Coordinates of C-alpha atoms and ligand atoms in Angstrom, one line a residue:
M1 CA 0.0 0.0 0.0
K2 CA 1.3 3.5 -0.9
Q3 CA 2.1 5.8 2.0
I4 CA 0.5 9.2 1.9
P5 CA 2.4 12.2 3.4
T6 CA 1.1 12.7 6.9
I7 CA 0.9 15.5 9.3
K8 CA 1.0 14.0 12.7
S9 CA -1.5 14.9 15.4
T10 CA -0.5 17.4 18.0
S11 CA -2.1 18.1 21.4
G12 CA -2.5 20.9 23.9
W13 CA -1.4 24.4 23.0
L14 CA 0.3 23.4 19.8
R15 CA -3.0 22.1 18.4
S16 CA -4.8 25.3 19.6
I17 CA -2.1 27.4 17.8
R18 CA -2.7 25.5 14.6
Q19 CA -6.4 26.0 14.9
I20 CA -6.1 29.7 15.6
N21 CA -3.7 30.1 12.7
A22 CA -6.2 28.3 10.4
I23 CA -9.0 30.6 11.5
L24 CA -7.1 33.9 11.4
R25 CA -4.8 33.3 8.5
P26 CA -6.5 30.5 6.4
L27 CA -4.7 31.2 3.1
E28 CA -1.1 31.3 4.5
F29 CA -2.0 28.2 6.6
I30 CA -3.2 26.2 3.6
E31 CA -0.4 27.5 1.3
K32 CA 2.4 26.4 3.7
R33 CA 0.9 23.0 4.0
T34 CA 0.5 22.5 0.3
Q35 CA 4.1 23.7 -0.3
K36 CA 5.4 21.2 2.3
Y37 CA 3.2 18.2 1.8
G38 CA 2.0 18.4 -1.8
D39 CA -1.4 18.1 -3.3
F40 CA -2.5 15.0 -1.5
Y41 CA -1.8 14.5 2.2
Q42 CA -3.3 13.3 5.4
V43 CA -3.8 15.1 8.7
T44 CA -4.2 12.9 11.8
F45 CA -5.9 13.9 15.1
K46 CA -5.9 12.2 18.4
N47 CA -9.0 10.1 18.9
S48 CA -10.5 11.3 15.6
P49 CA -10.6 9.8 12.1
P50 CA -7.8 11.0 9.7
T51 CA -8.5 13.9 7.2
I52 CA -7.3 13.7 3.6
M53 CA -6.7 17.1 2.0
T54 CA -6.3 17.3 -1.8
S55 CA -5.9 19.8 -4.6
N56 CA -5.0 17.2 -7.2
P57 CA -7.4 17.3 -10.2
K58 CA -7.3 13.5 -10.7
A59 CA -8.1 12.9 -7.0
I60 CA -10.9 15.5 -7.2
E61 CA -12.4 13.8 -10.2
E62 CA -12.4 10.5 -8.3
I63 CA -14.1 12.1 -5.4
F64 CA -16.7 14.1 -7.3
T65 CA -17.7 11.1 -9.5
A66 CA -17.8 8.5 -6.7
S67 CA -21.0 6.5 -6.6
T68 CA -23.8 8.0 -4.3
G69 CA -23.6 6.6 -0.8
T70 CA -19.8 6.7 -0.8
F71 CA -19.7 9.6 1.6
E72 CA -21.7 11.3 4.3
V73 CA -21.6 15.1 4.5
G74 CA -24.3 16.0 7.0
R75 CA -22.1 14.9 9.9
G76 CA -19.3 17.3 8.9
N77 CA -21.8 20.1 8.5
K78 CA -23.3 19.5 12.0
M79 CA -21.3 22.5 13.3
L80 CA -23.6 24.7 11.2
S81 CA -26.8 23.4 12.7
F82 CA -26.7 26.3 15.2
L83 CA -27.3 28.6 12.2
V84 CA -29.4 26.6 9.8
G85 CA -31.1 24.0 12.1
D86 CA -31.1 20.2 11.9
N87 CA -33.4 19.8 8.9
S88 CA -31.3 21.9 6.5
L89 CA -30.2 20.4 3.1
L90 CA -26.6 20.9 4.4
L91 CA -27.2 18.3 7.1
L92 CA -29.0 15.8 5.0
D93 CA -27.6 12.7 3.3
G94 CA -28.8 9.8 1.1
K95 CA -32.3 9.7 -0.2
E96 CA -33.5 12.6 1.9
H97 CA -30.7 14.8 0.5
R98 CA -31.4 13.7 -3.1
N99 CA -35.2 14.3 -2.8
R100 CA -34.7 17.7 -1.2
R101 CA -32.2 18.8 -3.9
R102 CA -34.6 17.7 -6.6
L103 CA -37.2 19.9 -5.1
L104 CA -34.9 22.9 -4.7
M105 CA -33.0 22.8 -8.0
P106 CA -35.5 23.8 -10.7
P107 CA -36.2 27.3 -9.5
F108 CA -32.5 28.0 -9.5
H109 CA -32.1 27.0 -13.2
G110 CA -33.3 27.5 -16.7
E111 CA -36.3 29.6 -17.5
S112 CA -37.3 30.2 -13.8
L113 CA -33.8 31.7 -13.2
Q114 CA -34.0 33.9 -16.4
K115 CA -37.2 35.3 -15.0
C116 CA -35.2 36.7 -12.1
S117 CA -33.1 38.9 -14.4
E118 CA -35.4 41.8 -14.3
Q119 CA -35.8 41.6 -10.5
I120 CA -32.0 41.6 -10.1
V121 CA -31.5 44.7 -12.3
N122 CA -34.4 46.6 -10.6
I123 CA -33.0 45.8 -7.2
T124 CA -29.5 46.9 -8.2
N125 CA -30.8 50.2 -9.7
K126 CA -32.8 50.9 -6.5
A127 CA -29.9 50.1 -4.2
C128 CA -27.6 52.4 -6.3
D129 CA -29.9 55.4 -6.3
R130 CA -28.4 56.5 -3.0
L131 CA -24.9 56.7 -4.4
E132 CA -23.6 60.2 -4.6
T133 CA -20.7 61.6 -6.6
D134 CA -17.5 61.8 -4.6
K135 CA -18.9 60.3 -1.5
P136 CA -17.2 57.0 -0.4
F137 CA -19.4 54.0 0.2
K138 CA -18.7 50.6 1.7
V139 CA -18.7 48.2 -1.2
R140 CA -19.7 45.2 0.8
S141 CA -22.8 46.9 2.4
L142 CA -24.0 47.8 -1.1
T143 CA -23.4 44.3 -2.6
Q144 CA -24.9 42.7 0.5
E145 CA -28.0 44.8 0.3
I146 CA -28.4 43.8 -3.4
T147 CA -27.8 40.0 -2.9
M148 CA -30.0 39.9 0.3
R149 CA -32.9 41.6 -1.6
V150 CA -32.5 39.2 -4.5
I151 CA -32.4 36.0 -2.5
L152 CA -35.4 37.2 -0.4
S153 CA -37.4 37.9 -3.5
V154 CA -36.3 34.6 -5.2
V155 CA -37.1 32.5 -2.1
F156 CA -40.1 34.3 -0.7
G157 CA -41.5 35.8 -3.9
I158 CA -41.9 39.1 -2.0
D159 CA -39.8 42.2 -1.9
S160 CA -41.7 44.7 0.2
G161 CA -43.7 44.9 3.4
E162 CA -43.1 45.4 7.1
R163 CA -42.2 41.8 7.8
Y164 CA -39.9 41.6 4.9
D165 CA -38.1 44.8 5.8
R166 CA -37.7 43.6 9.4
L167 CA -36.4 40.2 8.3
R168 CA -33.8 41.8 6.0
E169 CA -32.6 44.0 8.8
L170 CA -32.4 41.2 11.3
L171 CA -30.6 38.8 8.9
T172 CA -28.0 41.4 8.1
T173 CA -27.4 42.2 11.7
L174 CA -27.2 38.5 12.6
L175 CA -24.6 37.9 10.0
E176 CA -22.5 40.8 11.3
T177 CA -21.9 38.6 14.3
F178 CA -19.3 36.8 12.2
N179 CA -17.9 39.8 10.2
T180 CA -14.4 39.8 11.7
P181 CA -11.8 37.0 11.8
L182 CA -12.0 37.0 15.6
N183 CA -15.8 36.8 15.8
S184 CA -15.6 33.9 13.3
S185 CA -14.0 31.9 16.1
L186 CA -17.6 31.6 17.6
I187 CA -18.3 29.1 14.8
F188 CA -15.2 26.9 15.3
F189 CA -15.1 26.9 19.2
P190 CA -18.5 25.8 20.5
W191 CA -17.3 26.6 24.1
L192 CA -17.3 30.3 23.1
Q193 CA -21.1 30.0 22.4
K194 CA -22.1 31.2 25.8
D195 CA -25.2 33.3 26.4
W196 CA -24.0 36.1 28.7
G197 CA -26.9 38.4 27.9
K198 CA -27.8 40.7 25.1
F199 CA -24.4 42.6 25.3
S200 CA -22.4 39.4 24.6
P201 CA -21.9 38.4 21.0
W202 CA -23.6 35.0 21.5
G203 CA -26.4 36.4 23.6
R204 CA -27.1 39.0 20.9
F205 CA -27.0 36.3 18.2
L206 CA -29.5 34.1 20.1
L207 CA -32.0 37.0 20.5
L208 CA -31.8 37.9 16.8
Q209 CA -32.2 34.3 15.8
Q210 CA -35.3 34.0 17.9
E211 CA -36.9 37.1 16.4
I212 CA -36.1 35.8 12.9
R213 CA -37.6 32.5 13.7
T214 CA -40.8 34.2 14.9
L215 CA -41.1 36.1 11.7
I216 CA -40.5 33.1 9.5
Y217 CA -43.0 31.0 11.4
A218 CA -45.6 33.8 11.1
E219 CA -44.9 33.9 7.3
I220 CA -45.3 30.1 7.1
K221 CA -48.6 30.2 8.9
E222 CA -50.0 33.0 6.7
R223 CA -48.7 31.3 3.5
R224 CA -50.2 28.0 4.4
E225 CA -53.6 29.6 5.0
L226 CA -53.4 31.5 1.7
L227 CA -52.4 28.4 -0.3
A228 CA -55.2 26.4 1.3
S229 CA -57.9 29.0 0.6
Q230 CA -56.9 30.0 -2.9
N231 CA -55.7 28.2 -5.9
I232 CA -52.9 30.6 -6.6
E233 CA -50.3 30.0 -9.3
T234 CA -47.0 30.8 -7.6
K235 CA -43.5 29.7 -8.5
D236 CA -41.4 31.0 -5.6
I237 CA -39.4 28.5 -3.7
F238 CA -41.3 29.0 -0.5
S239 CA -44.6 28.0 -2.1
L240 CA -43.0 25.1 -3.9
L241 CA -41.7 23.8 -0.6
L242 CA -45.1 24.3 1.1
L243 CA -46.9 22.3 -1.6
A244 CA -44.3 19.5 -1.9
K245 CA -45.2 16.1 -0.7
D246 CA -43.0 13.1 0.0
E247 CA -43.8 9.5 -1.3
N248 CA -46.1 9.0 1.7
G249 CA -48.1 12.1 0.8
E250 CA -46.6 14.1 3.8
G251 CA -45.7 17.7 3.4
M252 CA -42.8 19.5 5.2
T253 CA -43.3 20.5 8.8
D254 CA -43.0 24.1 9.9
E255 CA -39.6 23.3 11.4
E256 CA -38.3 21.7 8.2
L257 CA -39.6 24.6 6.2
H258 CA -37.9 27.1 8.5
D259 CA -34.5 25.4 8.3
E260 CA -34.5 25.2 4.6
L261 CA -35.6 28.8 4.1
I262 CA -32.9 30.0 6.5
T263 CA -30.3 27.8 4.7
L264 CA -31.1 29.4 1.3
L265 CA -31.1 32.9 2.7
F266 CA -27.7 32.5 4.3
A267 CA -26.0 30.4 1.7
G268 CA -27.5 32.5 -1.1
H269 CA -26.5 36.0 -0.3
E270 CA -23.3 36.2 1.9
T271 CA -21.2 34.4 -0.7
T272 CA -22.4 36.3 -3.7
A273 CA -22.0 39.6 -1.8
S274 CA -18.4 38.9 -1.2
A275 CA -17.8 37.7 -4.8
L276 CA -19.3 40.9 -6.1
A277 CA -17.3 43.1 -3.8
W278 CA -14.1 41.4 -5.1
L279 CA -15.2 41.8 -8.7
F280 CA -15.6 45.6 -8.2
Y281 CA -12.3 45.7 -6.6
W282 CA -10.4 44.0 -9.4
V283 CA -12.2 45.8 -12.2
H284 CA -11.2 49.1 -10.7
Y285 CA -7.7 48.0 -9.6
F286 CA -6.8 47.2 -13.2
P287 CA -7.9 50.0 -15.5
E288 CA -7.2 47.8 -18.6
V289 CA -9.7 45.2 -17.3
Q290 CA -12.3 47.9 -16.8
E291 CA -11.6 49.3 -20.3
K292 CA -12.1 46.0 -22.0
L293 CA -15.2 45.2 -20.0
R294 CA -16.8 48.6 -20.8
F295 CA -15.9 48.1 -24.4
E296 CA -17.7 44.7 -24.4
L297 CA -20.7 46.1 -22.6
N298 CA -21.0 49.1 -24.9
S299 CA -21.0 46.8 -27.9
L300 CA -24.5 45.7 -26.7
G301 CA -25.9 49.2 -27.2
N302 CA -28.3 51.1 -24.9
N303 CA -30.9 48.4 -24.4
L304 CA -29.4 45.9 -21.9
N305 CA -30.5 42.5 -23.0
Y306 CA -30.2 40.1 -20.0
Q307 CA -29.5 37.0 -22.0
E308 CA -26.8 38.8 -24.0
I309 CA -25.1 40.1 -20.9
N310 CA -25.1 36.6 -19.5
N311 CA -23.3 35.3 -22.6
L312 CA -20.6 38.0 -22.8
A313 CA -17.2 36.3 -23.0
Y314 CA -15.0 38.9 -21.3
L315 CA -17.5 39.5 -18.5
N316 CA -17.6 35.8 -18.0
A317 CA -13.8 35.6 -17.8
V318 CA -13.7 38.4 -15.3
V319 CA -16.3 36.7 -13.1
S320 CA -14.4 33.4 -13.4
E321 CA -11.1 34.9 -12.5
T322 CA -12.7 36.7 -9.5
L323 CA -13.9 33.4 -8.2
R324 CA -10.6 31.7 -8.9
I325 CA -8.1 34.0 -7.3
Y326 CA -10.0 34.1 -3.9
P327 CA -12.7 31.4 -4.0
I328 CA -15.2 32.5 -1.4
A329 CA -15.2 29.0 0.1
I330 CA -11.6 27.9 0.4
G331 CA -12.5 24.2 0.7
T332 CA -15.5 22.0 -0.1
F333 CA -17.7 20.4 2.6
A334 CA -15.9 17.6 4.3
R335 CA -17.0 14.2 3.0
L336 CA -16.8 11.2 5.4
L337 CA -16.2 7.8 3.7
T338 CA -18.9 5.3 4.5
K339 CA -17.1 2.5 2.6
P340 CA -13.5 1.7 1.6
M341 CA -12.3 3.7 -1.3
S342 CA -9.1 3.9 -3.4
I343 CA -8.1 7.3 -4.6
M344 CA -4.9 7.8 -6.7
E345 CA -4.0 4.3 -5.8
Y346 CA -4.1 5.0 -2.0
D347 CA -6.5 2.9 0.0
F348 CA -8.7 4.5 2.5
E349 CA -10.9 3.0 5.2
P350 CA -14.4 4.0 6.0
N351 CA -14.6 6.8 8.5
T352 CA -11.9 8.9 6.7
W353 CA -12.7 12.6 6.0
L354 CA -11.9 14.0 2.6
I355 CA -11.7 17.7 1.9
V356 CA -10.9 19.3 -1.5
S357 CA -8.8 22.5 -1.1
I358 CA -10.4 24.8 -3.7
Y359 CA -7.9 27.6 -2.9
S360 CA -4.8 25.4 -3.5
L361 CA -6.3 23.9 -6.7
H362 CA -7.0 27.4 -8.0
H363 CA -3.3 28.3 -7.4
R364 CA -1.7 25.3 -9.0
E365 CA 1.0 26.8 -11.2
D366 CA 0.6 24.0 -13.8
L367 CA -3.0 25.1 -14.3
Y368 CA -2.8 28.8 -13.5
P369 CA 0.7 30.1 -14.3
N370 CA 1.5 33.2 -12.2
S371 CA -1.5 32.3 -10.1
K372 CA -1.4 35.3 -7.8
Q373 CA -1.9 37.6 -10.7
F374 CA -5.5 38.6 -11.5
D375 CA -5.7 37.7 -15.3
P376 CA -9.2 37.1 -16.8
Q377 CA -7.4 36.3 -20.1
R378 CA -6.5 32.8 -18.8
F379 CA -10.2 31.9 -19.1
L380 CA -10.3 33.0 -22.7
N381 CA -7.1 31.1 -23.6
R382 CA -8.2 27.7 -22.3
A383 CA -11.2 25.8 -20.9
Y384 CA -10.9 24.3 -17.4
S385 CA -12.5 21.0 -16.5
N386 CA -14.9 20.5 -13.6
Y387 CA -12.0 19.2 -11.6
E388 CA -9.6 22.0 -12.3
Y389 CA -11.8 25.0 -11.6
I390 CA -14.4 24.5 -8.8
P391 CA -15.5 27.7 -7.0
F392 CA -18.9 25.9 -6.4
G393 CA -17.5 22.5 -5.4
G394 CA -18.7 19.5 -7.2
G395 CA -20.4 16.1 -7.4
N396 CA -23.7 15.6 -5.6
R397 CA -23.1 18.5 -3.2
R398 CA -22.3 21.0 -5.9
C399 CA -23.7 24.4 -5.0
I400 CA -27.3 24.6 -6.1
G401 CA -27.2 28.4 -6.4
S402 CA -24.2 28.6 -8.8
A403 CA -26.3 29.7 -11.8
L404 CA -28.1 32.4 -9.8
A405 CA -24.8 33.7 -8.3
L406 CA -23.1 33.9 -11.8
L407 CA -26.2 35.6 -13.3
E408 CA -26.3 38.1 -10.4
M409 CA -22.6 38.9 -10.6
K410 CA -23.0 39.7 -14.3
L411 CA -26.2 41.7 -14.2
V412 CA -25.2 43.7 -11.2
T413 CA -21.8 44.6 -12.8
A414 CA -23.4 45.5 -16.1
T415 CA -26.1 47.7 -14.4
I416 CA -23.7 49.5 -12.1
L417 CA -21.0 50.1 -14.8
S418 CA -23.7 51.4 -17.2
R419 CA -24.7 54.1 -14.6
F420 CA -21.5 55.0 -12.8
K421 CA -17.8 55.6 -13.1
L422 CA -16.4 54.3 -9.8
K423 CA -13.0 54.7 -8.2
L424 CA -11.1 53.0 -5.4
T425 CA -10.8 55.4 -2.5
S426 CA -7.5 57.2 -2.1
D427 CA -6.2 54.7 0.5
R428 CA -6.7 51.8 -1.9
E429 CA -5.2 53.8 -4.7
A430 CA -2.1 54.4 -2.6
S431 CA -1.9 50.8 -1.7
R432 CA -2.1 49.9 -5.4
R433 CA 1.6 51.0 -5.7
H434 CA 2.4 48.3 -3.1
R435 CA 0.2 45.2 -3.2
P436 CA -3.5 44.4 -3.8
M437 CA -6.0 44.1 -1.0
L438 CA -5.9 40.7 0.8
P439 CA -8.9 38.7 1.9
V440 CA -10.0 38.2 5.6
R441 CA -11.9 35.4 7.2
R442 CA -15.7 36.0 7.4
G443 CA -17.4 33.2 9.2
L444 CA -16.8 30.0 7.1
T445 CA -15.7 32.0 4.0
I446 CA -13.0 34.5 3.0
A447 CA -14.0 37.9 1.9
P448 CA -12.7 41.4 1.2
P449 CA -12.4 43.4 4.4
S450 CA -15.7 45.0 5.5
S451 CA -13.9 48.4 5.5
F452 CA -13.3 48.3 1.7
E453 CA -14.6 51.5 0.2
M454 CA -15.1 53.0 -3.2
R455 CA -16.5 56.3 -4.4
V456 CA -18.5 57.5 -7.4
E457 CA -16.3 59.5 -9.7
S458 CA -19.1 60.5 -12.0
K459 CA -22.6 59.4 -13.1
I460 CA -23.1 58.3 -16.7
D461 CA -26.1 60.0 -18.4
Ligands
HEM1 C1 -20.5 33.2 -5.4 C2 -21.4 32.6 -4.8 C3 -21.3 31.2 -4.2 C4 -20.3 30.4 -3.9 C5 -18.8 30.7 -4.2 C6 -20.8 29.1 -3.4 C7 -20.0 28.0 -3.1 C8 -20.5 26.8 -2.6 C9 -19.7 25.7 -2.3 C10 -18.2 25.6 -2.4 C11 -20.5 24.7 -1.8 C12 -20.1 23.3 -1.4 C13 -20.0 22.3 -2.5 C14 -19.3 21.0 -2.2 O1 -18.9 20.7 -1.1 O2 -19.0 20.3 -3.2 C15 -21.9 25.2 -1.9 C16 -23.0 24.5 -1.5 C17 -24.3 25.1 -1.4 N1 -24.6 26.3 -1.9 FE1 -23.4 27.7 -2.7 N2 -22.1 29.2 -3.3 C18 -22.5 30.4 -3.8 C19 -23.8 30.9 -3.9 C20 -25.0 30.2 -3.5 C21 -26.3 30.7 -3.8 C22 -26.7 32.0 -4.5 C23 -27.2 29.8 -3.2 C24 -28.6 29.9 -3.2 C25 -29.5 29.2 -3.0 C26 -26.3 28.7 -2.6 C27 -26.8 27.6 -2.0 C28 -26.0 26.5 -1.7 C29 -26.5 25.3 -1.0 C30 -28.0 25.1 -0.6 C31 -25.4 24.4 -0.9 C32 -25.5 23.0 -0.3 C33 -25.7 21.9 -1.4 C34 -25.8 20.5 -0.9 O3 -25.4 20.3 0.3 O4 -26.3 19.6 -1.6 N3 -25.0 29.0 -2.9 N4 -21.8 26.5 -2.3

């Protein structure tokens, strides 16, 4: 049997230092390991199953194409149940997971998705109305407002009203709990999750969560009554979930509905908001990228056609490169082997964890020469396989919102660039002479710092 490079378990303070390093400086941490141990190595822990980390395309292909039932994912995502509940898609496996995905996928694809285009553009236009010439604005606040409004309207089918406004406010505040690298530790160290009243981070989190739950349950009750009394033709995800029945003719319980809605709301807007903020950063950091992008957008003329925007080659390359250089999720979900499996001629026992390092894959010099350089052109020069470029993961856990996220990134960019000339603020311009902005940890993801600002140079008539 071939021996895989192994990082031996440590205990006590050394282990804690490793963990803290991985939380506070995730990219340096993962880069150092890849440099030292290669693209396929094992980490062992005392009294826990080993974890295999890989950024090897061949191994990734074997993992993503393994037969269903080879892995369990819910157990690894258990740490998220405090946020999304126990009935979330993220925690399901096997038949239950398959059925739930089947139910959730259609509204995020094809014609249903294209119908969201107009909503996305309207929401973007409304959010941008408040931008004033020469006044700096926090880019992440703007992109987050847009993506939150989009996901609420896609999931709930509503975009105004008292309950909706309150829900938006509460969800935004709740997610601010994890907006710094230090606060993100709350997710990784359950012993920090102590309720010391409303002035402690966890106490505040619990209060907000309770208020959100009350609002969603009220919405579920109202929507159930409405669907029972009227035969309304509605295609939003909320109604689809409400009407869905399993093979025994049973519908989803209020608790199941709540957990799934919360999952979609969280998974669906934080990630896209960070990706969009990066996109605006890169497009304005490299004037030549902006110039090419504007040239391509201008070629469409004055009437923005959503389908045409979605198909633009250079815009697509800019979006792809944005998600390559700093993938919002640096790794896939952890997959736990439920049966023996051979990967790259190494044999693994059941109860072994497998994690694909998206960040290390996206920085392989053999695939992405000069990988630290932002260069959309690489996506025009060659096509990457589903095992070489994976911002949305892969296999049966591949992100269900990838098409929505990509459409959103393109339409928001086209809309904002058609209305404004933006600039990085002076601090960022000064730093351009030195080095580009670096990502920071934000909960489970990496993101541009919340302090990242831009300003409107001029409005385009
Ligand atoms: C740029 C934006 C986004 C990125 C980078 C992203 C990335 C990811 C990744 C890496 C995974 C794990 C895949 C794996 O382990 O193989 C995932 C799963 C998931 N994503 Fe996204 N995502 C984004 C946007 C969205 C949106 C807009 C939604 C909206 C609904 C969404 C919903 C989900 C869900 C529900 C899962 C779990 C799938 C399952 O367990 O079967 N994501 N995403």
